[in-house]
Every structure is written in structure tokens, then in C-alpha cells.
XYZ file of C-alpha atoms in Angstrom:
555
model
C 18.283 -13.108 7.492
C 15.911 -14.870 5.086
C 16.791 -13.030 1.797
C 20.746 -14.002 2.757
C 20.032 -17.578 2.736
C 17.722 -17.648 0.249
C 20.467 -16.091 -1.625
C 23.010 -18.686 -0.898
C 20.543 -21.654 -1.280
C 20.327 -20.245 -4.770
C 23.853 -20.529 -5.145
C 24.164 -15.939 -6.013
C 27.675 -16.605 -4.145
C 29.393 -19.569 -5.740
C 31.067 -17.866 -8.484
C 33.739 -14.865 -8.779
C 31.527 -13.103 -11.694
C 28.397 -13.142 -8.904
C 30.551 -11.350 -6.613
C 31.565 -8.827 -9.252
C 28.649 -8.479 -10.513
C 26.852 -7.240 -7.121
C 29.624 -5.199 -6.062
C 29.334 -3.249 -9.345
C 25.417 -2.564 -8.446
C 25.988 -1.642 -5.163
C 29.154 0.816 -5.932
C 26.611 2.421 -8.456
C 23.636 2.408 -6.003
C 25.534 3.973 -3.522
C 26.797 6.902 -5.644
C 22.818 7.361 -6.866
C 22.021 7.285 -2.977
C 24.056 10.386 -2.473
C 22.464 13.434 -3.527
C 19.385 11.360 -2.611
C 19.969 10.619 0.668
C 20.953 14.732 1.054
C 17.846 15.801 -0.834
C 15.297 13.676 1.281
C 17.056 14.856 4.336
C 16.923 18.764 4.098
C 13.294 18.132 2.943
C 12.372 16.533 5.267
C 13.301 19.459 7.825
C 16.729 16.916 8.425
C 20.266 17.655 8.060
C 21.983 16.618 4.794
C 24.100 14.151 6.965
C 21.107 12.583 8.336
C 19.867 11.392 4.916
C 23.426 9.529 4.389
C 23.461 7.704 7.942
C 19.682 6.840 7.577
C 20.716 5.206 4.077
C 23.730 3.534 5.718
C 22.499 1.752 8.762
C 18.728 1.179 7.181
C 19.755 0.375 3.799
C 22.334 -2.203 5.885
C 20.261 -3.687 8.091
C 16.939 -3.868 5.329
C 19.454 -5.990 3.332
C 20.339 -8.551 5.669
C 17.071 -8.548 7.939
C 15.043 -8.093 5.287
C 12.626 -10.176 2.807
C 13.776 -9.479 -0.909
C 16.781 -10.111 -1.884
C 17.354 -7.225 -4.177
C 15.677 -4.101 -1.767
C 17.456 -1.158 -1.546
C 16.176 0.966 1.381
C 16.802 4.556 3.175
C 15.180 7.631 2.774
C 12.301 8.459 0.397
C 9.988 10.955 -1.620
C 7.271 9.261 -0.227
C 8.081 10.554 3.342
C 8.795 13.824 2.979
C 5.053 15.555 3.244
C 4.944 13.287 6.904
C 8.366 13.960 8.316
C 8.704 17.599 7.500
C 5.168 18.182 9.292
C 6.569 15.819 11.928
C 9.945 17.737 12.426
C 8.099 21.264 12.446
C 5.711 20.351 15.174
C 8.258 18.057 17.180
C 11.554 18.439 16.137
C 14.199 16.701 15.130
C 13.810 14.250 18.238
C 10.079 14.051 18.020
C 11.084 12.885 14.656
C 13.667 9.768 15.615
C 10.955 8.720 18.647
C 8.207 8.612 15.943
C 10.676 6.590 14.015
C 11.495 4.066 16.786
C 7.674 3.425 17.504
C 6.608 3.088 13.785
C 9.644 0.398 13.797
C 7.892 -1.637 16.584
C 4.541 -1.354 15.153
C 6.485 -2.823 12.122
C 7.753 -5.413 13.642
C 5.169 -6.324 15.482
C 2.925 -6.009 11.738
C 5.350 -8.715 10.016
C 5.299 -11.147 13.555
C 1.420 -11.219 12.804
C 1.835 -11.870 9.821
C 0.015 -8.911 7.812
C 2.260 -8.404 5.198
C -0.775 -9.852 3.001
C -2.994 -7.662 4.442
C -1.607 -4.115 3.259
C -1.539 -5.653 -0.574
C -5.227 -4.799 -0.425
C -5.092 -0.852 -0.372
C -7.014 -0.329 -3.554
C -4.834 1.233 -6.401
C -6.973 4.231 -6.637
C -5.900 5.342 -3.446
C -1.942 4.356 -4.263
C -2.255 6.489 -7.454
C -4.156 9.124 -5.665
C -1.738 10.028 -2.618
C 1.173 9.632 -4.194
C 0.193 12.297 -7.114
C -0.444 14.445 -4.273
C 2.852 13.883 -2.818
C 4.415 14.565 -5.473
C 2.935 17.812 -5.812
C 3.157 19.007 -2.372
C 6.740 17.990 -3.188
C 7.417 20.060 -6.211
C 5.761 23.273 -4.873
C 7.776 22.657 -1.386
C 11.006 22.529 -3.423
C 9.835 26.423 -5.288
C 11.864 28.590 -2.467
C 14.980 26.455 -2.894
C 14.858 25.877 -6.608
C 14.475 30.228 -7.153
C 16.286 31.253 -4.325
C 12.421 33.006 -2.912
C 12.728 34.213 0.436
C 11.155 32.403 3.273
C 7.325 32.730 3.138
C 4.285 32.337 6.144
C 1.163 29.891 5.694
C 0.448 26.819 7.209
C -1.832 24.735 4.624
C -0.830 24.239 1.153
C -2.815 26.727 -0.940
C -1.700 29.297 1.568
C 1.976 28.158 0.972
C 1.184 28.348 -2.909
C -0.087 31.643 -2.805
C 2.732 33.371 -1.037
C 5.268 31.332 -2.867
C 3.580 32.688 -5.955
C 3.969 36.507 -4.970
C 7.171 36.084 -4.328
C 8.498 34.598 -7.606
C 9.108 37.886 -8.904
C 11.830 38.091 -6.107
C 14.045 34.827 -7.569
C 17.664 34.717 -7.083
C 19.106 34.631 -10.502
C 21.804 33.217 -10.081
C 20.142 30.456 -7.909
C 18.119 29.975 -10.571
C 20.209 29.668 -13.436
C 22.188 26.627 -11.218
C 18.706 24.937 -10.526
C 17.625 25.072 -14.457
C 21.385 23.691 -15.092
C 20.846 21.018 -12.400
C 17.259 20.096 -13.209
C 18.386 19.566 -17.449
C 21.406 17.520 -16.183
C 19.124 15.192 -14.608
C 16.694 14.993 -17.162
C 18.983 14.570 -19.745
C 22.244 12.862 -18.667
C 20.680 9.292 -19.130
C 19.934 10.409 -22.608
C 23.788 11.385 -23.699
C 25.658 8.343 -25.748
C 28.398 8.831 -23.567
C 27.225 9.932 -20.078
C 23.911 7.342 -20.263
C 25.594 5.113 -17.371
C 26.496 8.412 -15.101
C 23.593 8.944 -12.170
C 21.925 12.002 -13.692
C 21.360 13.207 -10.441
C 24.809 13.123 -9.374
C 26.151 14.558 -12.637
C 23.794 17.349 -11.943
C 24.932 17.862 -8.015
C 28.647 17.288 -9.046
C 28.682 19.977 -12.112
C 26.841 22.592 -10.262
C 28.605 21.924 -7.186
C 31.967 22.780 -9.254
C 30.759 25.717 -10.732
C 29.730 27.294 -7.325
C 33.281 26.414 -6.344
C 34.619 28.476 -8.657
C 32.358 31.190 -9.010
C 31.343 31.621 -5.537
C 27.777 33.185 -6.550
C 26.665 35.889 -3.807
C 23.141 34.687 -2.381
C 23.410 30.815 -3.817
C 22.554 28.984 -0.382
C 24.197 25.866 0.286
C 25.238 22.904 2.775
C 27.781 25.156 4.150
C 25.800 28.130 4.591
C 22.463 26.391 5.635
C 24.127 23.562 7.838
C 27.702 24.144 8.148
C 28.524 21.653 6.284
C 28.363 17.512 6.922
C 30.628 16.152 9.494
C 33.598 14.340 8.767
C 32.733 10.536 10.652
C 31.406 7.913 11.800
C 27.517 8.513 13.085
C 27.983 8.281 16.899
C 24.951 6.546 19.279
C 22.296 8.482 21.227
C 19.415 7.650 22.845
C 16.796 10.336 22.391
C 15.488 11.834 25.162
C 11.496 10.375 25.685
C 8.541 11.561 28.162
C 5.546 9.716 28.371
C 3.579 12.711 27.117
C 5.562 12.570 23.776
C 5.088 9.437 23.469
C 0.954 9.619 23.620
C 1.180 12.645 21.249
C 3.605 10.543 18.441
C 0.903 7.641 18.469
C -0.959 9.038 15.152
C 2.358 9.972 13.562
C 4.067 6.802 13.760
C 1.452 4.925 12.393
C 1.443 7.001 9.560
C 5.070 6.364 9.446
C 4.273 2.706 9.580
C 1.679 2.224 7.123
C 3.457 4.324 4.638
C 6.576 2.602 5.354
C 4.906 -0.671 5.024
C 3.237 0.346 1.620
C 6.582 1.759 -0.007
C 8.228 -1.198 0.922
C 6.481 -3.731 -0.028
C 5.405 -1.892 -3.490
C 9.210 -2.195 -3.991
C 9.242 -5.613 -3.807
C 6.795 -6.171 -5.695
C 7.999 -4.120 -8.841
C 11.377 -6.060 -7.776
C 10.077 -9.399 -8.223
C 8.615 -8.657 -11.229
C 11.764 -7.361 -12.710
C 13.963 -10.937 -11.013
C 11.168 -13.409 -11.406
C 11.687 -14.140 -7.732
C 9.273 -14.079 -4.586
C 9.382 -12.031 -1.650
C 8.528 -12.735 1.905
C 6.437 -9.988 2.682
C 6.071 -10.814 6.571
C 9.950 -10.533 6.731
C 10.264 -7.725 4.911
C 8.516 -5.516 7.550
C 10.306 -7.262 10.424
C 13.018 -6.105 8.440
C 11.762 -2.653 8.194
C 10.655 -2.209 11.505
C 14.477 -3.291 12.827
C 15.985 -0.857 10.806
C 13.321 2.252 11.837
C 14.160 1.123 15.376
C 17.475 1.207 15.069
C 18.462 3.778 12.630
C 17.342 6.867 15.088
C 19.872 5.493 17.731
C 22.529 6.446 14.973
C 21.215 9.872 13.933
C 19.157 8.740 10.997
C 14.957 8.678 10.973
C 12.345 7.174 8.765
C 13.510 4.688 6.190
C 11.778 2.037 3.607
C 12.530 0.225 0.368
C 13.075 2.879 -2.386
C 11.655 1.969 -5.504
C 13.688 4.179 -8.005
C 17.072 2.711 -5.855
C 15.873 -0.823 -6.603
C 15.257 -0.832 -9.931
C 18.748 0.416 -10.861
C 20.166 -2.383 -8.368
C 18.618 -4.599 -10.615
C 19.260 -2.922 -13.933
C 22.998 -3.088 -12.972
C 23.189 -6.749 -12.168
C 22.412 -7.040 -7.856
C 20.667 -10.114 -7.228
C 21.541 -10.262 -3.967
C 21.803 -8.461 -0.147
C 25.438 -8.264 -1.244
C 24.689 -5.421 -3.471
C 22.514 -3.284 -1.270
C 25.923 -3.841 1.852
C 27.826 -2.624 -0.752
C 26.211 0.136 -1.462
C 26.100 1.271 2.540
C 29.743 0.728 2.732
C 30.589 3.123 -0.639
C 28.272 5.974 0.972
C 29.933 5.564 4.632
C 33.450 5.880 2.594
C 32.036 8.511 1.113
C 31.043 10.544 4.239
C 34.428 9.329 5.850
C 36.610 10.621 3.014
C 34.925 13.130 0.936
C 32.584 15.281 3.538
C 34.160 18.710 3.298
C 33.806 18.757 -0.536
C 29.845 18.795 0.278
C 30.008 22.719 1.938
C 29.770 23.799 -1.328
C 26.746 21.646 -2.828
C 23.851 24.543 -3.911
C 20.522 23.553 -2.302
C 19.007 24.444 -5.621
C 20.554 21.625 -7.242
C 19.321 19.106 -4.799
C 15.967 21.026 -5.041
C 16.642 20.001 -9.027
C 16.652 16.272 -8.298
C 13.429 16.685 -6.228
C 11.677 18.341 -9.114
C 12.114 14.845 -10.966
C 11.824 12.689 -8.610
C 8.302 14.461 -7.164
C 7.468 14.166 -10.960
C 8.629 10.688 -11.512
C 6.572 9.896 -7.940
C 3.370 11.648 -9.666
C 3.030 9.019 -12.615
C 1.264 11.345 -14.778
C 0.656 9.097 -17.663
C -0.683 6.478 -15.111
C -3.084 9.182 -13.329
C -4.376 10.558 -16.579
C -5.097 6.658 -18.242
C -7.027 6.145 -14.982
C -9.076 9.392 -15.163
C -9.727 8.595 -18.825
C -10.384 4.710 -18.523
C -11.484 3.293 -15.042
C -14.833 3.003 -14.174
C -16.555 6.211 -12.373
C -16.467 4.826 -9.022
C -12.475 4.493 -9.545
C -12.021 7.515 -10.693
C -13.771 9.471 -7.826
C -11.964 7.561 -5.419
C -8.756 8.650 -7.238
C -9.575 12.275 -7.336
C -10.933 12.582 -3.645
C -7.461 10.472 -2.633
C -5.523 13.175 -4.504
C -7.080 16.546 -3.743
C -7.494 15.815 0.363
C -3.493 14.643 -0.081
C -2.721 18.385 -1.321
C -5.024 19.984 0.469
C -5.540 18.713 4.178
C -3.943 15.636 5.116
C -2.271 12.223 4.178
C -3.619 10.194 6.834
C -7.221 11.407 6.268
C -6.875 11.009 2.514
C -5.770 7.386 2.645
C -8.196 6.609 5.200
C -11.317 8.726 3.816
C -10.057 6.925 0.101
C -9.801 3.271 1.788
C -12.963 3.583 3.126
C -15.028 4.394 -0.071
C -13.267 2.008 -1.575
C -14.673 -0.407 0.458
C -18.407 0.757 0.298
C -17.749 0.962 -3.486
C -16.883 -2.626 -3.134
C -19.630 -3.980 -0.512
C -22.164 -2.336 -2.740
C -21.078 -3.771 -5.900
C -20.671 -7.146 -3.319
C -24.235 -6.663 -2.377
C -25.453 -6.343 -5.866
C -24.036 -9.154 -7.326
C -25.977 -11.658 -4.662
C -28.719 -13.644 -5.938
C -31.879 -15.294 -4.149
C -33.853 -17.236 -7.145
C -36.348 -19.224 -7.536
C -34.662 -22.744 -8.498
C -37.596 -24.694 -11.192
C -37.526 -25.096 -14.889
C -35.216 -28.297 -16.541
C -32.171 -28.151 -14.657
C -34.111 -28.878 -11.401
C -36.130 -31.535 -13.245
C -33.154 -32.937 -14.659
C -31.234 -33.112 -11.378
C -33.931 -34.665 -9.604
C -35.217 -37.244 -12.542
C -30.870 -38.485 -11.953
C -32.097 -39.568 -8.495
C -35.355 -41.254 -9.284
C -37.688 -38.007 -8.865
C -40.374 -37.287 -11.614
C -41.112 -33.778 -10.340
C -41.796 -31.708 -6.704
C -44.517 -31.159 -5.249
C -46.717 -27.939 -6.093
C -46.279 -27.126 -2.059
C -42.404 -27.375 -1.925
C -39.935 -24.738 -3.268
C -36.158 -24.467 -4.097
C -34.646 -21.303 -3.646
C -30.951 -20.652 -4.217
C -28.517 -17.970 -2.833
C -25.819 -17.420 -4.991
C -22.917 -14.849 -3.918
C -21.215 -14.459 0.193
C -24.059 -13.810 2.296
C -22.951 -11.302 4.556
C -24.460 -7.716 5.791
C -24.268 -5.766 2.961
C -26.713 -8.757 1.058
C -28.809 -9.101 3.787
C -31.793 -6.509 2.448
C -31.319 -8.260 -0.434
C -31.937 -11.480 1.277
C -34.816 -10.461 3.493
C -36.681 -9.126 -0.046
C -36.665 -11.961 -1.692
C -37.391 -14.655 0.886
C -39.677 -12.458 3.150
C -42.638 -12.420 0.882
C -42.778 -15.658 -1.207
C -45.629 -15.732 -4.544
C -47.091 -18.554 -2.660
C -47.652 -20.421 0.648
C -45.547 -23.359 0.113
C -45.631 -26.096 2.947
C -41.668 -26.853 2.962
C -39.620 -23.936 1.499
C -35.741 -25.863 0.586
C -32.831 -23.127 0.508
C -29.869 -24.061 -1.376
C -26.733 -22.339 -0.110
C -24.428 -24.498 -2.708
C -23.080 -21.057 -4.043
C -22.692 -19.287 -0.749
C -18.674 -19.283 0.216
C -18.742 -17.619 3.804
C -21.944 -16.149 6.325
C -20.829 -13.357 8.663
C -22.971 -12.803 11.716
C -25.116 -10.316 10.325
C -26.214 -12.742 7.402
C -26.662 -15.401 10.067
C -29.171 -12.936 11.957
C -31.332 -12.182 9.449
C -31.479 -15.804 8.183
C -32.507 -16.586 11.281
C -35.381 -13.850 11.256
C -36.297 -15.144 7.382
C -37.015 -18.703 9.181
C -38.880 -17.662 12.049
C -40.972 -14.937 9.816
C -41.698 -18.110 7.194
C -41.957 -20.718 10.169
C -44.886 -18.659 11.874
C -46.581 -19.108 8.315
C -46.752 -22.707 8.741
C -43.672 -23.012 5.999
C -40.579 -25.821 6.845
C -37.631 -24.620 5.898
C -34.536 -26.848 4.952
C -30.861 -25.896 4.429
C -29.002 -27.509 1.925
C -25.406 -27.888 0.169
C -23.750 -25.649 2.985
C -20.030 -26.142 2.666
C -18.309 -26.748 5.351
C -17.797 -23.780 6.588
C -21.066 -22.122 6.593
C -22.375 -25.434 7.909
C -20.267 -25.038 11.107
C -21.546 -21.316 11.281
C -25.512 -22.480 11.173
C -24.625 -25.089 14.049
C -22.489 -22.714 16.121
C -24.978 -19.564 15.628
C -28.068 -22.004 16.973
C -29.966 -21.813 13.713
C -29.648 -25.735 12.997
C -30.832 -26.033 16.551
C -33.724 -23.442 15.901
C -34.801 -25.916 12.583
C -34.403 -29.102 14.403
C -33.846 -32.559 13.246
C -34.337 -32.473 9.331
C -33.310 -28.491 9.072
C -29.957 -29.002 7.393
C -29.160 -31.254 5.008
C -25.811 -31.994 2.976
C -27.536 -31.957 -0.174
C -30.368 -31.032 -2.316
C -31.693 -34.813 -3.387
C -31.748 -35.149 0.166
C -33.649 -32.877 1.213
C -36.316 -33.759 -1.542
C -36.489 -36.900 -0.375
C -37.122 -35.252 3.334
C -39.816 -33.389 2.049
C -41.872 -36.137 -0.107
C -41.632 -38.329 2.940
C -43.458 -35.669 4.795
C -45.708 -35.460 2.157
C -46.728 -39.237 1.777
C -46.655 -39.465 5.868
C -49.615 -36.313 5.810
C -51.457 -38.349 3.479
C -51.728 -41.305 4.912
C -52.296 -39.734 8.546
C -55.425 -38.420 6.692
């Protein structure tokens, strides 16, 4: 309940016009949420009814569990692709059990603390998946939008293809509602006097009237696809679970999970930015994962912040849980009171709203200023994200993108290390502060500049393996090194036995702290012995010009 006392702490429920103020967002939230909440649903292979409850009880418990103040949750665009595959393979049950177990992992992700952690997915690979979603969801909303019969293929372009064939078969009539519907929502927020009216609700209301009266032959609809949406409260199940299921749900909860985690806490970010406040990111996925654990229980499934649902919280005055609770309670008054007028909503107006909201999920303009200005590298990343999205999976897109990401970014981490030879007047300088005219011909200064770990390690090995000359003490500044994995510590290690059965000394110097403590603990300050690490540079010096006056007078 962090967000509700950080709410009151801020004093967003001392005064009557805070109160209103809220309410007013969340009345208006809720009434956006409604043809939403119905649209996500039945595209996600759901019932319409199971779109509201999933808003209700997630959007609820989000608010008061969760870690923004302002976070509007329930169902989402971003699902869709995932849950409809989910549904078709498992059903509606596999669905809710996939649910409950990405809710766990969830909550057991914000207990850990890794709400840090998924801020690193690179945003090629944000803007790349989530074109693709949006047009896997735009060509999946085709049959609906033109009335097209129901058409075979398994993979998208198969899908594509047969919807294509059949578009000489659209339902006019179906049609004509959809193109009403779809210009209602485009265009609503751009009317002087209808700009405050949800233009997706204007568009469900108006063609849900018209099908009223006109009762078009061969316009499909709630009633005739789902018999309508009960008139009540969502009751409590427990679904039915076998340990078998349960293996086979593993891969699709986590997808649930990590896309869940990712929508959410996207959300809060563009919320923050919009409130100038700060979100707790490790709450806001214990939040999430309560309500994905719960919200099955009560006929719901999948739920996470919803970006579009925020932003008009905002934009309306929330700036607090209040308004998201308030929003829950108008759409469970609205399921309790005004259920049966929803038989006659046209699935090609919902299928309207999804047109928009796959193209406002697409961000066009943002996709095409990457492809014309981000580096190469970027924009490969961004393309390969987007076409294995479409074209075989969402989980193997986001991981396949992730992961060239991150040899994109080792490589360029690799490149930017530096092993140099350290002479010239900055070293003369330095050492003429402390009382040093010069070094000897026989000892060198070498510096590593950069985080010496595996991918710099070739780098490394280059450089200090074969040295112009045979120095007698070889000094190796690490003052610009910030961490040493283990493979880095290896081959340092091999660098000072290669040099050390030369007849060279080698001395560490200007570790910080932390790479110190990895020399000691990986045995290489043993391996050097007394005089092999040294806190800094001058020191070292002097090390080595003792040894150098003690040799000469032994001889």
C-alpha cells in the first residue's frame, strides 16, 4: 500500500477539491475502460465480460498494492498476440493458471528487487515488438472489422493470405458500422463540442444504437457471439490444475510476466514524467503480481498498467489510487446496472477501437525516426525485433533482439578498452611532483583504461603479451579500470606468468577498491608476492628504483 501512503503523506486527501478532482478522473477512466476492457477480451480469445472483471479486481488491487500513484491497470494491446495463442492451445483455464503463475513470478521479481533490472531492455527491442504487435493486431482484427468468414492458417502470413482472398466476401453492412466506428474514434477528440467524450465509447455507443434500430442481418455481436454479458457480481472459482499443466504453462507465464513487467513499469515511467513524481518500481510488480494472482480466481486473466488509461487519468486531474478505485467501482456499476444493453454492441465496432489502438501501439513516427536516424547496429536490432514478432514468435523475438543487443554492446565495450604505453610529460610531470627526475630505461608504465572484463581480454593479452622491449619491472596502472570479472582476472593472471617467465616484475597499481579485493581473492596478489600490488603509482616507482639501486650495489 505504498502509493496510498505516499499519497496521504503528500497531503492528495486533505482537501474537498482533491477528492473531486480524482473522482472526476476515475468516473472518466472507467467509462474509457469499457469498450476497452470488451475489446481486449474477445481478442484475446476471452469473453467480453472477462475484460470488465479483469479491469475491476486488477485495476483495484494495482491501485492500492501497487507502486505509482497514478497507474491505471487491466487488460491490454500488448497482451493480446500471447493470450489469444495461450487460450487456443489451452483454453480459457490454461489461460487463468498461466495468469496465477506469471503473478508469483511477479511477486517474487519485485521481493528481489529487480524492478531495476527490466529498465535495461534496450529500446530497439521495445520499439521493435511492439510495432509487431500492433500489426499482428490490426490484421487479427480484418475478419471482425469486414464481417470475412472464418479462415484456416496457423502462422501469420498464412492468416494474411487467406484473410486477403476472402476480402472480396465482406459483410457490407458490417463494414459500413466498422468505417462509422473507426472515424468516430479518430475523430471525436477532434469535434469542439464532443473533444471531452471517450472517442472510443462514442464510437461503441453510436453504432451500438444504430444496430438497435436497424437490426442489420449478418452484423455479429455480443449477443450473437457470447450471449450477451451477465448481469452481476464476478463469482470465485478455483481453476482446476494438474501437475502436467502446470510444467507445460512454465514458458507462457513467463512471457506473461516479463511482458507484464515491461508494460507496467513503461507506464510508470511515462506517468512520472507527466506528475513529476517517482515510482517504486519493486512495488509496482508486487503489485502486479497480486493482482495476476488474484484476478483469475474472479474470472478475469492477464492484467498490467495500461499506458493509454494512465495518461488520461492524469490529463483529467487523478493524482492519486483514489482515481484508479474509482474507476473499478463506475465499471462494476456499470456491469451491475447496464449489462443487457451490451447484446447489441457490433463486434466490428470494438474491432474499430482495436484498429487505433494497434496503430497508436505501433508508434509509426517513432519506428520510422529510428530507421532513419539511429546508428546501423540499432536499426538492425529494431528490424530483426519486429519482423520475428510478426512472423514467428514474441518470446524468441525479444530474446533473439536482447541478446544482440548485448553483443552489440560488449563489442562496442570491448573496443573502447585501452592498454597504453604511459611516457611522455604527464608521466614526467607526475613523477618530478614526488621528487623523481625520470624512470629507468628498464621499467615501464602501462595503463588499462575501460572495465576489464571478457569481452577486453584479447585486447588485453595483445597488447601486454608482446612488449617492444624486455623491460626488468613492467608497472600496470589499473587507475581507470572500474570492475574485473573472472575472465579478465584469468588472463591477467596468464599476462603475468607469460611476462614473469621472461625475467619481467610486474606491479599493480591504483586498483580501487574493488578490483583490489578481486586480485587478493582470485590469488593473483599472492601469485606476485610481497611488492606486487601497490595503492599507487609513485609508489610503485619508488619500489622499482629501490630494486634498481639494491642490483647495483650487489654488483
Amino acid at each position: 500500500m505504498i502509493a496510498l501512503m505516499e499519497a496521504h503523506r503528500a497531503g492528495l486527501f486533505k482537501t474537498r477539491a482533491q477528492w473531486i478532482n480524482n473522482i472526476i478522473a476515475g468516473v472518466i477512466v472507467g467509462v474509457v475502460a469499457l469498450p476497452l476492457g470488451m475489446a481486449f477480451a474477445i481478442a484475446s480469445g476471452a469473453k467480453p465480460e472477462q475484460g470488465l472483471y479483469t479491469s475491476i479486481v486488477a485495476g483495484a488491487l494495482i491501485s492500492v498494492f501497487g507502486g505509482s500513484r497514478v497507474q491505471i491497470s487491466g487488460p491490454t494491446g500488448a497482451f493480446i498476440v500471447i493470450l489469444a495463442a495461450i487460450t487456443a492451445k489451452y483454453g480459457i483455464v490454461g489461460l487463468q493458471i498461466a495468469t496465477m503463475m506469471a503473478g508469483v513470478m511477479l511477486l517474487c521479481m519485485g521481493l528481489a528487487r529487480m524492478g531495476a533490472v527490466i529498465k535495461f531492455i534496450p529500446a530497439p527491442v521495445i520499439v521493435g515488438f511492439t510495432a509487431g504487435i500492433g500489426v499482428i493486431i490490426w490484421v487479427g482484427q480484418w475478419r471482425d472489422f469486414f464481417g470475412l468468414p472464418k479462415v484456416a492458417g496457423e502462422h501469420f502470413h498464412e492468416k494474411t493470405w487467406h484473410l486477403i482472398q476472402a476480402l472480396p466476401e465482406l459483410h457490407p453492412a458490417t463494414t459500413a458500422l466498422a468505417l462509422l466506428a473507426l472515424c468516430l474514434v479518430i475523430f471525436t477528440p477532434k469535434l469542439p463540442y464532443l473533444k471531452r467524450l471517450p472517442g472510443p465509447l462514442v464510437a461503441m455507443v453510436v453504432a451500438t444504437l444504430i444496430q438497435s434500430v436497424f437490426h442489420f442481418d449478418g452484423v455479429a455481436t455480443i449477443g450473437s457471439a457470447f450471449g450477451g454479458i451477465p448481469q452481476g457480481l464476478p463469482g470465485f472459482a478455483i481453476p482446476s490444475v494438474t501437475p502436467a499443466l502446470l510444467v507445460e504453462l512454465v514458458g507462457p507465464a513467463f512471457t506473461i510476466a516479463m511482458l507484464g513487467a515491461i508494460e507496467s513499469l513503461l507506464s510508470a515511467v511515462v506517468a512520472d514524467g507527466m506528475t513529476g513524481t517517482k515510482h517504486n518500481s519493486n512495488q509496482e510488480l508486487v503489485g502486479q503480481g497480486i493482482a495476476n494472482i488474484v484476478t483469475p480466481l474472479f474470472g478475469g486473466f492477464a492484467a498490467t498498467g495500461a499506458i493509454a488509461r494512465t495518461a488520461t487519468n492524469i490529463r483529467n486531474g487523478g493524482s492519486s489510487p483514489l482515481a484508479g478505485i474509482v474507476h473499478c467501482i463506475v465499471l462494476l456499476l456499470i456491469v451491475l446496472c447496464l449489462a443487457p444493453a451490451a447484446a447489441n454492441i457490433p463486434l466490428a465496432a470494438l474491432a474499430a477501437i482495436l484498429f487505433v489502438v494497434a496503430y497508436n501501439m505501433s508508434e509509426i513516427r517513432h519506428f520510422k525516426h529510428m530507421l532513419r536516424h539511429a546508428p546501423r547496429a540499432d536499426v538492425a536490432i529494431l528490424l530483426i525485433t519486429f519482423v520475428l514478432t510478426v512472423f514467428t514468435d514474441l518470446v524468441v523475438a525479444v530474446n533473439i533482439g536482447v541478446i544482440l543487443a548485448t553483443l552489440h554492446f560488449l563489442r562496442r565495450m570491448a573496443a573502447s578498452v585501452d592498454v597504453h604505453e604511459v611516457k611522455g610529460e604527464d608521466l614526467t610531470m607526475e613523477l618530478k611532483h614526488h621528487g623523481i627526475e625520470r624512470l629507468p630505461d628498464d621499467v615501464l608504465v602501462y595503463e588499462v583504461e575501460g572495465p576489464f572484463f571478457y569481452g577486453a581480454v584479447e585486447n588485453f593479452a595483445r597488447v601486454l603479451g608482446v612488449t617492444h622491449t624486455e623491460p626488468r619491472v613492467l608497472i600496470l596502472r589499473l587507475k581507470r579500470v572500474p570492475f574485473i570479472d573472472g575472465t579478465g582476472l584469468r588472463s591477467l593472471e596468464e599476462v603475468c606468468r607469460s611476462l614473469h617467465s621472461r625475467g619481467i616484475r610486474i606491479m599493480l597499481c591504483d586498483a580501487c577498491p574493488d578490483v583490489r579485493h578481486a586480485l587478493v581473492k582470485s590469488g593473483i596478489a599472492h601469485m606476485l608476492g610481497r611488492g606486487g600490488i601497490y595503492r599507487k603509482l609513485i609508489h610503485a616507482v619508488r619500489s622499482s628504483l629501490s630494486q634498481t639501486d639494491a642490483s647495483a650495489q650487489s654488483s
